[in-house]
């Protein structure tokens, strides 16, 4: 039983991600966060522009 536990511990340690892989994952996560922030900013900007256009249209309705 002890051998099985030791073998399992060695296997799990050997199969874990390397330090380089951990760093790459951290970089990818950081990039994903930056992309999400920029996407939120773009959506907010589009929403603001749409609201501004709607307000302009309601202030100056087209004349027949």
mmCIF file of C-alpha atoms in Angstrom:
data_model
loop_
_atom_site.group_PDB
_atom_site.id
_atom_site.type_symbol
_atom_site.label_atom_id
_atom_site.label_comp_id
_atom_site.label_asym_id
_atom_site.label_seq_id
_atom_site.Cartn_x
_atom_site.Cartn_y
_atom_site.Cartn_z
ATOM 1 C CA UNK A 1 0.000 0.000 0.000
ATOM 2 C CA UNK A 2 2.862 2.385 0.834
ATOM 3 C CA UNK A 3 4.429 1.653 -2.542
ATOM 4 C CA UNK A 4 1.188 2.527 -4.294
ATOM 5 C CA UNK A 5 0.958 5.839 -2.444
ATOM 6 C CA UNK A 6 4.602 6.613 -3.197
ATOM 7 C CA UNK A 7 4.132 5.706 -6.858
ATOM 8 C CA UNK A 8 1.012 7.904 -7.046
ATOM 9 C CA UNK A 9 2.862 10.840 -5.477
ATOM 10 C CA UNK A 10 5.788 10.477 -7.895
ATOM 11 C CA UNK A 11 3.456 10.167 -10.869
ATOM 12 C CA UNK A 12 1.443 13.255 -9.929
ATOM 13 C CA UNK A 13 4.598 15.274 -9.353
ATOM 14 C CA UNK A 14 6.085 14.212 -12.663
ATOM 15 C CA UNK A 15 2.876 14.924 -14.603
ATOM 16 C CA UNK A 16 2.294 18.402 -13.203
ATOM 17 C CA UNK A 17 2.926 21.508 -15.293
ATOM 18 C CA UNK A 18 6.473 22.832 -15.441
ATOM 19 C CA UNK A 19 7.419 26.305 -14.254
ATOM 20 C CA UNK A 20 7.596 27.498 -17.862
ATOM 21 C CA UNK A 21 4.086 26.183 -18.505
ATOM 22 C CA UNK A 22 2.824 27.894 -15.365
ATOM 23 C CA UNK A 23 4.348 31.193 -16.527
ATOM 24 C CA UNK A 24 2.811 30.811 -19.972
ATOM 25 C CA UNK A 25 -0.599 30.126 -18.442
ATOM 26 C CA UNK A 26 -0.243 33.215 -16.241
ATOM 27 C CA UNK A 27 0.634 35.345 -19.275
ATOM 28 C CA UNK A 28 -2.337 34.008 -21.228
ATOM 29 C CA UNK A 29 -4.642 34.720 -18.275
ATOM 30 C CA UNK A 30 -3.317 38.277 -18.073
ATOM 31 C CA UNK A 31 -3.882 38.794 -21.787
ATOM 32 C CA UNK A 32 -7.419 37.431 -21.461
ATOM 33 C CA UNK A 33 -8.117 39.907 -18.654
ATOM 34 C CA UNK A 34 -6.787 42.813 -20.742
ATOM 35 C CA UNK A 35 -8.930 41.756 -23.692
ATOM 36 C CA UNK A 36 -12.007 41.587 -21.453
ATOM 37 C CA UNK A 37 -11.320 45.103 -20.129
ATOM 38 C CA UNK A 38 -10.883 46.512 -23.640
ATOM 39 C CA UNK A 39 -14.041 44.747 -24.807
ATOM 40 C CA UNK A 40 -16.007 46.277 -21.930
ATOM 41 C CA UNK A 41 -14.620 49.729 -22.771
ATOM 42 C CA UNK A 42 -15.567 49.338 -26.426
ATOM 43 C CA UNK A 43 -19.093 48.204 -25.539
ATOM 44 C CA UNK A 44 -19.504 51.151 -23.179
ATOM 45 C CA UNK A 45 -18.278 53.544 -25.873
ATOM 46 C CA UNK A 46 -20.678 52.089 -28.443
ATOM 47 C CA UNK A 47 -23.545 52.340 -25.958
ATOM 48 C CA UNK A 48 -22.678 55.980 -25.200
ATOM 49 C CA UNK A 49 -22.476 56.848 -28.907
ATOM 50 C CA UNK A 50 -25.821 55.164 -29.577
ATOM 51 C CA UNK A 51 -27.470 57.059 -26.723
ATOM 52 C CA UNK A 52 -26.008 60.345 -27.985
ATOM 53 C CA UNK A 53 -27.333 59.701 -31.495
ATOM 54 C CA UNK A 54 -30.759 58.848 -30.068
ATOM 55 C CA UNK A 55 -30.808 62.058 -28.061
ATOM 56 C CA UNK A 56 -29.814 64.119 -31.116
ATOM 57 C CA UNK A 57 -32.546 62.468 -33.164
ATOM 58 C CA UNK A 58 -35.191 63.221 -30.533
ATOM 59 C CA UNK A 59 -34.069 66.875 -30.227
ATOM 60 C CA UNK A 60 -34.006 67.465 -34.008
ATOM 61 C CA UNK A 61 -36.775 65.327 -35.527
ATOM 62 C CA UNK A 62 -36.750 65.151 -39.322
ATOM 63 C CA UNK A 63 -39.098 67.573 -41.036
ATOM 64 C CA UNK A 64 -41.508 66.251 -43.673
#
